[in-house]
Amino acid sequence: MINKKGVFITFEGGEGTGKSTQSKLLYDYFNKKNINSILTREPGGCKESEEIRNLLVNGEINKWDPITEALLHNAARKEHIKQIIKPTLLQNKIVICDRFIDSTMAYQGVGLGVSSSFLNTLSKEITENIKPDMTFIFDIDIDISLKRVKKRDKNNMNRYEKFDQSFHSNIREYFRSLINTEERYILIDASKSIEEIHLQITNYINLLIN
Ligand code: TMP
């Protein structure tokens, strides 16, 4: 099947909300329907950006100045857009991306205090006008999501998972505040079952692509 046009779908939310599981399920769903899609992630998605990801997700919480950290995320994004996202959309395929710009506004903006005007200026320069068509915001009680993260691998938490409860709580509130600001945002109650959430997502996607 040939898609009508390239479609860009992003998954956003805090740690342990289940968005990576759901982005994979959506990718499998497209494959089963012979719809051309790719599944990718940020920070990362291509060799150079995965190298930058290692610098960002490993090590101590305060290893970077917040502005350096914002620049690194944007550097990774620039390569990812240039090498993967843009060419794939130009081939009229669907791009599913686990995190994108909204994560920078949440983590480096709200979480680490980098000004939104600086982040917006950077973003404008690097995105080449590429914007998600639909963004699922995964929302769940912080106590539940952080418990899930600790259960995953207590000794191998990434740098962001080590930030304190109030950091994660502010990020959750920011993501929730995006709902209704743009039509592309869809709130997902991440406390529901994997099957229920997948069905909800595919219902929205079918409205988008058909
Ligand atoms: P994850 O892929 O397991 O969610 O880990 C990536 C981490 O990177 C996640 O904790 C959020 C963080 N992040 C930012 O701080 N800013 C960004 O722009 C992106 C894309 C991710």
PDB file of N, CA, C and O and ligand atoms in Angstrom, residues 15 19 42-43 53 57 73 77 99-100 103-104 107-108 158 160, ligand 1:
ATOM      1  N   GLU A  15       9.288   9.118  32.126  1.00  0.00           N
ATOM      2  CA  GLU A  15       9.896   7.786  32.119  1.00  0.00           C
ATOM      3  C   GLU A  15       8.859   6.777  32.626  1.00  0.00           C
ATOM      4  O   GLU A  15       8.012   7.110  33.449  1.00  0.00           O
ATOM      5  N   LYS A  19       5.480   4.418  26.688  1.00  0.00           N
ATOM      6  CA  LYS A  19       5.410   4.938  25.318  1.00  0.00           C
ATOM      7  C   LYS A  19       6.294   4.154  24.327  1.00  0.00           C
ATOM      8  O   LYS A  19       5.941   4.038  23.167  1.00  0.00           O
ATOM      9  N   GLU A  42      14.543   9.554  19.857  1.00  0.00           N
ATOM     10  CA  GLU A  42      15.449  10.649  20.216  1.00  0.00           C
ATOM     11  C   GLU A  42      15.703  10.630  21.710  1.00  0.00           C
ATOM     12  O   GLU A  42      14.796  10.266  22.468  1.00  0.00           O
ATOM     13  N   PRO A  43      16.886  11.031  22.190  1.00  0.00           N
ATOM     14  CA  PRO A  43      18.009  11.322  21.320  1.00  0.00           C
ATOM     15  C   PRO A  43      18.505  10.031  20.685  1.00  0.00           C
ATOM     16  O   PRO A  43      18.501   8.996  21.337  1.00  0.00           O
ATOM     17  N   ARG A  53      23.655  10.520  22.111  1.00  0.00           N
ATOM     18  CA  ARG A  53      22.757   9.981  23.148  1.00  0.00           C
ATOM     19  C   ARG A  53      23.565   9.407  24.330  1.00  0.00           C
ATOM     20  O   ARG A  53      23.233   9.649  25.481  1.00  0.00           O
ATOM     21  N   VAL A  57      22.714  10.343  28.191  1.00  0.00           N
ATOM     22  CA  VAL A  57      21.946   9.488  29.122  1.00  0.00           C
ATOM     23  C   VAL A  57      22.817   8.790  30.162  1.00  0.00           C
ATOM     24  O   VAL A  57      22.286   8.213  31.114  1.00  0.00           O
ATOM     25  N   HIS A  73      21.228  17.911  22.674  1.00  0.00           N
ATOM     26  CA  HIS A  73      19.977  17.315  22.177  1.00  0.00           C
ATOM     27  C   HIS A  73      19.653  17.853  20.783  1.00  0.00           C
ATOM     28  O   HIS A  73      19.209  17.112  19.907  1.00  0.00           O
ATOM     29  N   ARG A  77      19.410  15.944  17.240  1.00  0.00           N
ATOM     30  CA  ARG A  77      18.174  16.076  16.434  1.00  0.00           C
ATOM     31  C   ARG A  77      18.484  16.518  15.012  1.00  0.00           C
ATOM     32  O   ARG A  77      17.859  16.052  14.054  1.00  0.00           O
ATOM     33  N   ARG A  99       9.881  10.203  21.334  1.00  0.00           N
ATOM     34  CA  ARG A  99      10.346  11.525  21.797  1.00  0.00           C
ATOM     35  C   ARG A  99      10.805  12.412  20.634  1.00  0.00           C
ATOM     36  O   ARG A  99      11.385  11.952  19.659  1.00  0.00           O
ATOM     37  N   PHE A 100      10.558  13.721  20.793  1.00  0.00           N
ATOM     38  CA  PHE A 100      11.013  14.725  19.820  1.00  0.00           C
ATOM     39  C   PHE A 100      11.087  16.069  20.554  1.00  0.00           C
ATOM     40  O   PHE A 100      11.325  16.093  21.776  1.00  0.00           O
ATOM     41  N   SER A 103      10.036  16.944  24.186  1.00  0.00           N
ATOM     42  CA  SER A 103      10.871  16.484  25.303  1.00  0.00           C
ATOM     43  C   SER A 103      11.930  17.524  25.665  1.00  0.00           C
ATOM     44  O   SER A 103      12.281  17.670  26.830  1.00  0.00           O
ATOM     45  N   THR A 104      12.450  18.236  24.665  1.00  0.00           N
ATOM     46  CA  THR A 104      13.450  19.270  24.980  1.00  0.00           C
ATOM     47  C   THR A 104      12.802  20.407  25.767  1.00  0.00           C
ATOM     48  O   THR A 104      13.368  20.912  26.749  1.00  0.00           O
ATOM     49  N   TYR A 107      12.179  18.724  29.383  1.00  0.00           N
ATOM     50  CA  TYR A 107      13.330  18.368  30.240  1.00  0.00           C
ATOM     51  C   TYR A 107      14.337  19.510  30.380  1.00  0.00           C
ATOM     52  O   TYR A 107      14.734  19.859  31.495  1.00  0.00           O
ATOM     53  N   GLN A 108      14.771  20.086  29.228  1.00  0.00           N
ATOM     54  CA  GLN A 108      15.776  21.144  29.338  1.00  0.00           C
ATOM     55  C   GLN A 108      15.114  22.493  29.671  1.00  0.00           C
ATOM     56  O   GLN A 108      15.701  23.309  30.374  1.00  0.00           O
ATOM     57  N   ASN A 158      19.112   5.345  33.748  1.00  0.00           N
ATOM     58  CA  ASN A 158      19.807   6.353  32.962  1.00  0.00           C
ATOM     59  C   ASN A 158      19.824   7.675  33.731  1.00  0.00           C
ATOM     60  O   ASN A 158      19.190   7.828  34.761  1.00  0.00           O
ATOM     61  N   TYR A 160      18.594  10.597  33.363  1.00  0.00           N
ATOM     62  CA  TYR A 160      17.346  11.334  33.599  1.00  0.00           C
ATOM     63  C   TYR A 160      16.479  10.655  34.657  1.00  0.00           C
ATOM     64  O   TYR A 160      15.759  11.305  35.397  1.00  0.00           O
TER      65      TYR A 160
HETATM   66  P1  TMP B   1      14.359   7.295  26.898  1.00  0.00           P
HETATM   67  O1  TMP B   1      14.561   7.210  25.448  1.00  0.00           O
HETATM   68  O2  TMP B   1      14.598   6.014  27.606  1.00  0.00           O
HETATM   69  O3  TMP B   1      13.099   7.958  27.297  1.00  0.00           O
HETATM   70  O4  TMP B   1      15.567   8.200  27.457  1.00  0.00           O
HETATM   71  C1  TMP B   1      15.949   9.362  26.866  1.00  0.00           C
HETATM   72  C2  TMP B   1      16.032  10.427  27.908  1.00  0.00           C
HETATM   73  O5  TMP B   1      16.402  11.647  27.289  1.00  0.00           O
HETATM   74  C3  TMP B   1      14.702  10.680  28.606  1.00  0.00           C
HETATM   75  O6  TMP B   1      14.880  10.540  29.980  1.00  0.00           O
HETATM   76  C4  TMP B   1      14.359  12.112  28.315  1.00  0.00           C
HETATM   77  C5  TMP B   1      15.636  12.699  27.805  1.00  0.00           C
HETATM   78  N1  TMP B   1      15.437  13.707  26.758  1.00  0.00           N
HETATM   79  C6  TMP B   1      15.687  15.022  27.059  1.00  0.00           C
HETATM   80  O7  TMP B   1      16.028  15.357  28.180  1.00  0.00           O
HETATM   81  N2  TMP B   1      15.531  15.958  26.058  1.00  0.00           N
HETATM   82  C7  TMP B   1      15.184  15.629  24.790  1.00  0.00           C
HETATM   83  O8  TMP B   1      15.066  16.499  23.914  1.00  0.00           O
HETATM   84  C8  TMP B   1      14.937  14.238  24.496  1.00  0.00           C
HETATM   85  C9  TMP B   1      14.550  13.838  23.120  1.00  0.00           C
HETATM   86  C10 TMP B   1      15.076  13.314  25.513  1.00  0.00           C
END
